[in-house]
CSV table of C-alpha atoms and ligand atoms in Angstrom, one decimal:
chain,number,residue,atom,x,y,z
A,1,MET,CA,0.0,0.0,0.0
A,2,SER,CA,1.6,3.2,-1.2
A,3,ILE,CA,0.5,6.3,0.7
A,4,PRO,CA,1.4,9.8,-0.5
A,5,LEU,CA,1.6,12.9,1.7
A,6,VAL,CA,-1.2,14.5,-0.3
A,7,ASP,CA,-3.2,13.0,-3.2
A,8,LEU,CA,-4.6,15.5,-5.7
A,9,GLN,CA,-5.3,12.9,-8.2
A,10,SER,CA,-8.0,11.0,-6.3
A,11,GLN,CA,-9.7,14.3,-5.4
A,12,TYR,CA,-9.8,15.2,-9.1
A,13,MET,CA,-11.2,11.8,-10.0
A,14,SER,CA,-14.0,12.3,-7.5
A,15,ILE,CA,-15.2,15.5,-9.1
A,16,LYS,CA,-13.9,15.0,-12.7
A,17,LYS,CA,-17.2,15.5,-14.4
A,18,GLU,CA,-17.9,18.9,-12.7
A,19,ILE,CA,-14.4,20.1,-13.3
A,20,ASP,CA,-14.0,19.0,-16.9
A,21,SER,CA,-17.3,20.6,-17.8
A,22,ILE,CA,-16.6,23.9,-16.1
A,23,ILE,CA,-13.2,24.1,-17.7
A,24,ALA,CA,-14.7,23.6,-21.1
A,25,GLU,CA,-17.4,26.2,-20.4
A,26,VAL,CA,-14.8,28.9,-19.4
A,27,ILE,CA,-12.8,28.2,-22.5
A,28,SER,CA,-15.8,28.3,-24.7
A,29,LYS,CA,-16.7,31.7,-23.4
A,30,SER,CA,-13.1,32.9,-23.4
A,31,ALA,CA,-13.8,34.3,-19.9
A,32,PHE,CA,-10.1,34.2,-18.9
A,33,ILE,CA,-9.6,37.4,-16.9
A,34,GLY,CA,-12.3,39.1,-15.0
A,35,GLY,CA,-15.9,38.2,-16.0
A,36,PRO,CA,-18.6,36.1,-14.3
A,37,TYR,CA,-16.5,33.3,-12.8
A,38,GLY,CA,-14.3,35.5,-10.7
A,39,LYS,CA,-17.3,37.4,-9.4
A,40,SER,CA,-19.2,34.2,-8.6
A,41,PHE,CA,-16.4,32.7,-6.7
A,42,GLU,CA,-15.6,35.9,-4.8
A,43,GLU,CA,-19.2,36.1,-3.6
A,44,ALA,CA,-19.3,32.5,-2.6
A,45,PHE,CA,-16.0,32.6,-0.8
A,46,ALA,CA,-16.9,35.8,1.1
A,47,GLN,CA,-20.0,34.1,2.3
A,48,PHE,CA,-18.1,31.0,3.3
A,49,CYS,CA,-15.8,33.2,5.4
A,50,GLY,CA,-18.6,35.2,6.9
A,51,VAL,CA,-17.3,38.5,5.5
A,52,LYS,CA,-18.5,41.3,3.2
A,53,HIS,CA,-15.8,41.2,0.6
A,54,CYS,CA,-13.4,38.8,-1.2
A,55,VAL,CA,-10.8,40.1,-3.7
A,56,GLY,CA,-9.4,37.3,-5.8
A,57,VAL,CA,-5.6,37.7,-6.5
A,58,GLY,CA,-2.8,35.8,-8.2
A,59,ASN,CA,-1.6,33.8,-5.2
A,60,GLY,CA,-1.4,33.8,-1.4
A,61,THR,CA,2.0,35.6,-1.3
A,62,ASP,CA,0.5,38.5,-3.4
A,63,ALA,CA,-2.6,38.5,-1.1
A,64,LEU,CA,-0.4,39.2,1.9
A,65,PHE,CA,1.6,41.8,0.1
A,66,ILE,CA,-1.5,43.6,-1.3
A,67,ALA,CA,-3.2,43.5,2.1
A,68,LEU,CA,-0.1,45.1,3.7
A,69,LYS,CA,0.1,47.8,0.9
A,70,THR,CA,-3.7,48.4,1.4
A,71,LEU,CA,-3.0,49.1,5.1
A,72,GLY,CA,-0.3,51.6,4.1
A,73,ILE,CA,2.7,49.6,5.3
A,74,SER,CA,5.9,50.8,3.7
A,75,ALA,CA,9.6,51.4,4.3
A,76,GLY,CA,10.4,52.5,7.8
A,77,ASP,CA,7.6,50.4,9.3
A,78,GLU,CA,7.9,47.1,11.0
A,79,VAL,CA,5.5,44.1,10.8
A,80,ILE,CA,5.6,41.3,13.3
A,81,THR,CA,5.0,37.7,12.3
A,82,VAL,CA,5.7,34.2,13.7
A,83,ALA,CA,9.0,32.3,13.5
A,84,ASN,CA,7.3,29.1,12.3
A,85,SER,CA,5.6,29.6,8.9
A,86,PHE,CA,6.3,29.3,5.2
A,87,ILE,CA,8.7,32.0,4.0
A,88,ALA,CA,5.9,33.7,2.0
A,89,THR,CA,4.5,35.3,5.2
A,90,ALA,CA,7.8,37.1,5.8
A,91,GLU,CA,8.6,37.8,2.2
A,92,ALA,CA,5.3,39.8,1.8
A,93,ILE,CA,6.4,42.1,4.6
A,94,THR,CA,9.8,42.7,3.1
A,95,MET,CA,8.2,43.3,-0.3
A,96,THR,CA,6.5,46.4,1.1
A,97,GLY,CA,9.8,47.8,2.2
A,98,ALA,CA,9.0,47.2,5.9
A,99,LYS,CA,11.2,45.2,8.3
A,100,VAL,CA,10.1,41.8,9.3
A,101,VAL,CA,10.2,41.1,13.1
A,102,PHE,CA,9.7,37.5,14.3
A,103,VAL,CA,8.2,36.2,17.5
A,104,ASP,CA,8.4,32.7,18.9
A,105,ILE,CA,5.7,30.0,19.0
A,106,ASP,CA,3.6,28.3,21.6
A,107,PRO,CA,5.0,24.8,21.5
A,108,ARG,CA,1.6,23.2,21.9
A,109,THR,CA,0.1,24.7,18.8
A,110,TYR,CA,3.2,25.8,16.8
A,111,ASN,CA,1.4,29.2,16.3
A,112,MET,CA,2.3,32.7,17.5
A,113,ASP,CA,2.7,32.9,21.3
A,114,PRO,CA,0.7,36.0,22.3
A,115,ASN,CA,3.0,36.5,25.4
A,116,LYS,CA,6.0,36.6,23.1
A,117,LEU,CA,4.2,39.1,20.9
A,118,GLU,CA,3.6,41.4,23.8
A,119,GLU,CA,7.1,41.0,25.1
A,120,CYS,CA,8.5,41.9,21.6
A,121,LEU,CA,6.3,45.0,21.4
A,122,ARG,CA,7.4,46.1,24.9
A,123,THR,CA,11.0,45.7,24.0
A,124,ARG,CA,10.8,47.5,20.7
A,125,ASN,CA,8.8,50.4,22.2
A,126,SER,CA,11.4,50.7,25.0
A,127,LYS,CA,14.1,51.7,22.5
A,128,PRO,CA,14.1,55.0,20.8
A,129,GLU,CA,15.3,53.6,17.5
A,130,THR,CA,12.3,51.1,17.2
A,131,ARG,CA,9.6,53.0,19.2
A,132,ASN,CA,6.2,52.9,17.5
A,133,LYS,CA,7.6,51.4,14.4
A,134,VAL,CA,5.5,48.2,14.4
A,135,LYS,CA,2.4,48.9,12.4
A,136,ALA,CA,0.9,45.5,11.9
A,137,VAL,CA,0.9,41.8,13.0
A,138,ILE,CA,0.4,38.7,10.9
A,139,PRO,CA,-0.7,35.7,12.9
A,140,VAL,CA,-0.6,32.5,10.9
A,141,HIS,CA,-3.1,29.8,11.3
A,142,LEU,CA,-0.5,27.2,10.5
A,143,TYR,CA,-1.4,23.6,9.7
A,144,GLY,CA,-5.1,24.7,9.8
A,145,GLN,CA,-4.9,25.3,13.6
A,146,PRO,CA,-6.3,28.7,14.5
A,147,ALA,CA,-3.9,31.1,16.2
A,148,ASP,CA,-5.0,32.3,19.6
A,149,MET,CA,-6.7,35.4,18.2
A,150,ASP,CA,-8.3,36.9,21.3
A,151,PRO,CA,-5.1,37.8,23.1
A,152,ILE,CA,-3.5,38.8,19.8
A,153,LEU,CA,-6.4,41.2,19.0
A,154,ALA,CA,-6.2,42.7,22.5
A,155,ILE,CA,-2.5,43.3,22.2
A,156,ALA,CA,-3.0,44.7,18.7
A,157,LYS,CA,-5.6,47.1,20.0
A,158,LYS,CA,-3.3,48.2,22.9
A,159,TYR,CA,-0.4,49.0,20.5
A,160,ASN,CA,-2.6,50.3,17.7
A,161,LEU,CA,-1.6,47.6,15.2
A,162,LYS,CA,-3.5,46.3,12.2
A,163,VAL,CA,-4.1,42.6,12.1
A,164,VAL,CA,-3.7,40.6,8.9
A,165,GLU,CA,-4.5,36.9,9.3
A,166,ASP,CA,-2.4,34.5,7.2
A,167,ALA,CA,-5.1,31.9,6.5
A,168,ALA,CA,-3.3,30.2,3.7
A,169,GLN,CA,-3.6,26.8,5.4
A,170,ALA,CA,-6.9,27.4,7.3
A,171,HIS,CA,-9.9,27.6,4.9
A,172,GLY,CA,-13.0,26.9,7.0
A,173,ALA,CA,-11.3,26.9,10.4
A,174,GLU,CA,-13.1,28.5,13.3
A,175,TYR,CA,-12.0,30.3,16.4
A,176,LYS,CA,-14.5,30.6,19.3
A,177,GLY,CA,-17.4,30.6,16.9
A,178,ARG,CA,-15.9,33.0,14.4
A,179,LYS,CA,-14.7,32.0,10.9
A,180,ILE,CA,-11.0,32.3,10.3
A,181,GLY,CA,-10.7,35.1,7.8
A,182,SER,CA,-13.4,37.3,9.6
A,183,ILE,CA,-11.4,38.1,12.7
A,184,GLY,CA,-8.5,40.5,11.7
A,185,ASP,CA,-8.7,43.7,9.6
A,186,MET,CA,-8.0,41.6,6.5
A,187,ALA,CA,-7.2,37.9,5.9
A,188,CYS,CA,-5.2,36.2,3.2
A,189,PHE,CA,-5.8,32.8,1.6
A,190,SER,CA,-3.7,30.8,-0.8
A,191,PHE,CA,-5.3,28.4,-3.2
A,192,TYR,CA,-2.1,26.7,-4.2
A,193,PRO,CA,-3.1,23.2,-5.5
A,194,GLY,CA,-2.2,21.3,-2.3
A,195,LYS,CA,-4.2,23.6,0.0
A,196,ASN,CA,-7.5,22.6,1.6
A,197,LEU,CA,-9.2,24.6,-1.1
A,198,GLY,CA,-6.7,24.3,-4.0
A,199,ALA,CA,-6.8,25.6,-7.6
A,200,TYR,CA,-5.2,24.0,-10.6
A,201,GLY,CA,-2.4,26.5,-10.6
A,202,ASP,CA,-1.6,29.6,-8.5
A,203,ALA,CA,-4.4,31.6,-6.9
A,204,GLY,CA,-5.2,33.5,-3.8
A,205,ALA,CA,-7.7,35.9,-2.1
A,206,ILE,CA,-8.0,38.7,0.4
A,207,VAL,CA,-11.1,38.9,2.5
A,208,THR,CA,-12.3,41.7,4.7
A,209,ASN,CA,-15.4,43.4,6.2
A,210,ASP,CA,-14.0,46.9,5.4
A,211,ASP,CA,-15.4,48.4,2.2
A,212,ASN,CA,-12.5,50.8,1.8
A,213,PHE,CA,-9.8,48.1,2.2
A,214,ALA,CA,-11.6,45.9,-0.3
A,215,LEU,CA,-11.8,48.7,-2.9
A,216,LYS,CA,-8.1,49.6,-2.4
A,217,ALA,CA,-6.9,46.0,-2.5
A,218,ARG,CA,-8.9,45.4,-5.7
A,219,MET,CA,-7.4,48.5,-7.3
A,220,PHE,CA,-3.9,47.8,-6.2
A,221,ALA,CA,-4.1,44.2,-7.5
A,222,ASN,CA,-5.3,45.4,-10.9
A,223,HIS,CA,-2.7,48.1,-11.9
A,224,GLY,CA,-4.2,50.7,-9.6
A,225,ARG,CA,-7.5,51.0,-11.4
A,226,ILE,CA,-11.2,50.2,-11.1
A,227,GLY,CA,-12.3,51.1,-14.7
A,228,LYS,CA,-10.2,50.3,-17.9
A,229,TYR,CA,-7.7,53.2,-18.0
A,230,ASP,CA,-8.4,55.3,-14.9
A,231,HIS,CA,-5.3,54.3,-13.0
A,232,GLU,CA,-5.4,56.2,-9.7
A,233,ILE,CA,-2.1,54.7,-8.4
A,234,GLU,CA,0.5,52.4,-9.6
A,235,GLY,CA,-0.3,48.9,-8.5
A,236,VAL,CA,0.5,45.4,-9.6
A,237,ASN,CA,-0.9,42.7,-11.9
A,238,SER,CA,-2.2,40.0,-9.6
A,239,ARG,CA,-5.7,38.8,-10.6
A,240,LEU,CA,-7.6,35.6,-10.0
A,241,ASP,CA,-8.1,34.2,-13.5
A,242,GLY,CA,-11.4,32.8,-14.8
A,243,LEU,CA,-10.3,29.2,-15.1
A,244,GLN,CA,-9.0,29.1,-11.5
A,245,ALA,CA,-12.1,30.9,-10.2
A,246,ALA,CA,-14.5,28.5,-11.9
A,247,ILE,CA,-12.5,25.5,-10.6
A,248,LEU,CA,-12.4,27.0,-7.1
A,249,ASP,CA,-16.2,27.7,-7.2
A,250,VAL,CA,-16.8,24.0,-8.0
A,251,LYS,CA,-14.4,22.8,-5.3
A,252,LEU,CA,-15.8,25.2,-2.7
A,253,ARG,CA,-19.1,23.2,-2.8
A,254,HIS,CA,-17.2,20.2,-1.5
A,255,LEU,CA,-15.1,21.9,1.0
A,256,LEU,CA,-17.2,21.3,4.1
A,257,GLU,CA,-17.3,17.6,3.4
A,258,TRP,CA,-13.6,17.5,2.7
A,259,THR,CA,-12.9,19.4,5.9
A,260,GLU,CA,-15.0,17.0,8.0
A,261,ASN,CA,-13.0,14.1,6.5
A,262,ARG,CA,-9.7,15.8,7.4
A,263,ARG,CA,-11.0,16.3,11.0
A,264,LYS,CA,-12.1,12.7,11.2
A,265,HIS,CA,-8.7,11.5,10.0
A,266,ALA,CA,-6.9,13.6,12.6
A,267,TYR,CA,-9.0,12.1,15.4
A,268,LEU,CA,-8.4,8.6,14.1
A,269,TYR,CA,-4.7,9.3,14.0
A,270,ASN,CA,-4.8,10.6,17.5
A,271,GLU,CA,-6.6,7.3,18.6
A,272,TYR,CA,-4.4,4.9,16.7
A,273,LEU,CA,-1.2,6.7,17.8
A,274,LYS,CA,-2.0,6.4,21.5
A,275,GLY,CA,0.7,4.4,23.2
A,276,THR,CA,3.5,5.7,20.9
A,277,ASP,CA,5.9,8.3,22.1
A,278,LEU,CA,4.8,10.7,19.4
A,279,ILE,CA,3.1,14.0,20.5
A,280,THR,CA,-0.1,14.4,18.5
A,281,PRO,CA,-1.6,17.8,17.5
A,282,ALA,CA,-3.4,19.7,20.3
A,283,GLU,CA,-6.5,21.8,19.5
A,284,ILE,CA,-6.9,24.8,21.8
A,285,ASP,CA,-10.3,25.1,23.4
A,286,ASN,CA,-13.2,26.2,21.4
A,287,VAL,CA,-11.6,26.0,17.9
A,288,LYS,CA,-12.3,24.0,14.8
A,289,ALA,CA,-9.0,23.1,13.3
A,290,VAL,CA,-9.0,22.0,9.6
A,291,TYR,CA,-5.9,19.9,9.5
A,292,HIS,CA,-4.2,21.1,6.4
A,293,LEU,CA,-1.4,19.1,7.8
A,294,TYR,CA,-1.3,16.5,10.5
A,295,VAL,CA,1.9,17.3,12.4
A,296,VAL,CA,3.3,15.0,15.1
A,297,ARG,CA,6.4,15.5,17.1
A,298,ILE,CA,9.2,13.0,17.9
A,299,ARG,CA,12.6,13.3,19.5
A,300,LYS,CA,15.1,15.0,17.2
A,301,GLU,CA,17.5,12.0,17.0
A,302,LEU,CA,14.6,9.7,15.9
A,303,ARG,CA,12.9,11.8,13.3
A,304,GLN,CA,15.0,10.9,10.3
A,305,LYS,CA,15.0,7.3,11.3
A,306,LEU,CA,11.2,7.2,11.5
A,307,GLN,CA,10.9,9.0,8.2
A,308,GLU,CA,13.2,6.4,6.6
A,309,HIS,CA,11.3,3.6,8.2
A,310,LEU,CA,8.0,4.9,6.8
A,311,LYS,CA,9.5,5.5,3.4
A,312,SER,CA,10.6,1.9,3.3
A,313,LYS,CA,7.0,1.0,3.8
A,314,ASP,CA,5.9,3.3,1.0
A,315,ILE,CA,4.5,6.0,3.3
A,316,SER,CA,5.5,9.6,2.4
A,317,THR,CA,6.0,12.2,5.1
A,318,GLY,CA,7.1,15.8,5.1
A,319,ILE,CA,8.6,18.5,7.4
A,320,HIS,CA,6.8,21.8,7.7
A,321,TYR,CA,9.1,23.5,8.1
A,322,PRO,CA,12.7,22.1,8.6
A,323,ILE,CA,14.3,25.5,9.3
A,324,ALA,CA,12.5,28.2,11.4
A,325,LEU,CA,12.2,31.4,9.5
A,326,PRO,CA,14.7,33.5,11.5
A,327,ASN,CA,17.3,30.7,11.1
A,328,LEU,CA,17.0,30.7,7.3
A,329,LYS,CA,20.0,32.0,5.3
A,330,ALA,CA,17.6,34.5,3.8
A,331,TYR,CA,17.4,36.2,7.2
A,332,THR,CA,21.0,36.1,8.3
A,333,TYR,CA,20.9,39.9,7.9
A,334,LEU,CA,18.7,40.1,11.0
A,335,SER,CA,21.6,38.5,13.0
A,336,HIS,CA,19.4,36.2,15.0
A,337,SER,CA,20.7,33.1,16.8
A,338,GLU,CA,18.8,29.9,17.3
A,339,SER,CA,18.4,30.7,21.0
A,340,ASP,CA,16.3,33.8,20.1
A,341,PHE,CA,13.5,31.5,19.1
A,342,PRO,CA,14.0,28.4,21.2
A,343,GLU,CA,10.6,26.9,20.7
A,344,ALA,CA,10.4,27.4,16.9
A,345,THR,CA,14.0,26.1,16.6
A,346,ARG,CA,13.2,23.0,18.7
A,347,ALA,CA,10.0,22.3,16.9
A,348,SER,CA,11.7,22.6,13.5
A,349,GLN,CA,13.9,19.7,14.5
A,350,GLU,CA,11.1,17.5,15.9
A,351,ILE,CA,8.0,17.9,13.8
A,352,LEU,CA,6.9,15.4,11.2
A,353,SER,CA,3.9,15.7,8.8
A,354,LEU,CA,2.0,12.4,8.2
A,355,PRO,CA,-0.2,11.8,5.1
A,356,MET,CA,-3.3,14.0,5.3
A,357,TYR,CA,-6.0,14.5,2.6
A,358,PRO,CA,-9.7,14.1,2.5
A,359,GLU,CA,-9.7,10.9,0.5
A,360,LEU,CA,-7.4,9.1,3.0
A,361,LYS,CA,-9.0,5.8,4.3
A,362,GLU,CA,-9.2,4.6,7.9
A,363,ILE,CA,-7.4,1.4,6.9
A,364,GLN,CA,-4.5,3.6,5.6
A,365,ILE,CA,-4.3,5.5,8.9
A,366,GLN,CA,-4.3,2.3,10.8
A,367,PHE,CA,-1.6,1.0,8.5
A,368,ILE,CA,0.5,4.1,9.1
A,369,ALA,CA,0.0,3.9,12.9
A,370,GLU,CA,1.0,0.2,12.9
A,371,ARG,CA,4.2,1.0,11.0
A,372,ILE,CA,5.0,3.8,13.6
A,373,LYS,CA,4.3,1.4,16.5
A,374,GLU,CA,6.6,-1.2,14.8
A,375,PHE,CA,9.3,1.5,14.7
A,376,SER,CA,8.7,2.5,18.3
A,377,SER,CA,9.1,-1.1,19.5
A,378,LYS,CA,12.3,-1.7,17.5
A,379,LYS,CA,14.2,1.4,18.6
B,1,PLP,C1,1.4,30.0,5.7
B,1,PLP,C2,1.5,30.3,4.2
B,1,PLP,N1,1.5,31.6,3.9
B,1,PLP,C3,1.5,32.1,2.6
B,1,PLP,C4,1.6,31.1,1.6
B,1,PLP,C5,1.8,31.7,0.2
B,1,PLP,O1,0.8,31.2,-0.7
B,1,PLP,P1,1.1,31.0,-2.2
B,1,PLP,O2,2.0,29.8,-2.4
B,1,PLP,O3,-0.2,30.9,-2.8
B,1,PLP,O4,1.8,32.3,-2.7
B,1,PLP,C6,1.6,29.8,1.9
B,1,PLP,C7,1.6,28.8,0.8
B,1,PLP,O5,2.4,28.3,0.2
B,1,PLP,C8,1.5,29.4,3.2
B,1,PLP,O6,1.5,28.1,3.5
């Protein structure tokens, strides 16, 4: 039994008829850019997130960049994000000219630790050279686990910061009864093919309840214009194309069912992995996690051996992410050491992502857990 980390093929096969017919329809109407498909998906996705506006863009990285530009972030500003994420979160900050500032994670959830956020703001505001420079914070709902938004929002309010949620991995997740995407000033989604809601190419979206932010983001993403040649500002070209929008609209209708499957799989893994020395994912109280990834934790010296053992049984695994952002070569200019972010650094050496996708079967989860138990008893 060969088990991939994600399986896009079986998902496509399950909705092939709908997808093939919508692709043919978009092509027959040449509705490639703009047009009815983008509008229809934006409306449906805004409703799904419980917000007023959705602005489709080219990808999730652009969504973050455009959201920050919309909020007026620019050179001289600082934006805080979390040390454990995909590099895109930090890249988007740098792209605006602002400086990226990292804070460590809560080791239980691998998400931003609100205490560390406050500590970071206190420190930066205590020094004249960084006082009041931080203008925004980007919490990331990593692996589909909602970040602890209430304390983050309270700190943001206290320090007058805008909040941009990085929801690239968290379509449909909920935090204390609120949909992820509806909590911050703006939220950004990626529809990269492997995401919980994935396009058949690159795509992304910004969602917000603020009319003005929505208008500005839409303008900036489309060369700074609303009409054909009335460019009010210089912007960028980052639009959600018609084919991707139509595909996403079809897939959105299945997302609730796919999400429930992911959640069931996660709970089955938790059960079947009992008795091993792996640490299984923790959900904080009152959240609905959507398990973009199912990430376990194992002692550093055993991780590679477990990965190899599983590989020898045809089970693929991944590491998200093997190097905490501040420790990447790309950020050596910030002169951090691993001890600045002890939790993110330790997690990066111990985490392991097991296969997770809606079409996974209980028998496969059982098989994976048995192979892990076999490994635990051999070591
Ligand atoms: C947490 C996070 N933020 C941002 C992005 C960027 O999204 P994209 O790949 O669509 O640019 C991704 C996805 O790759 C991500 O996982």
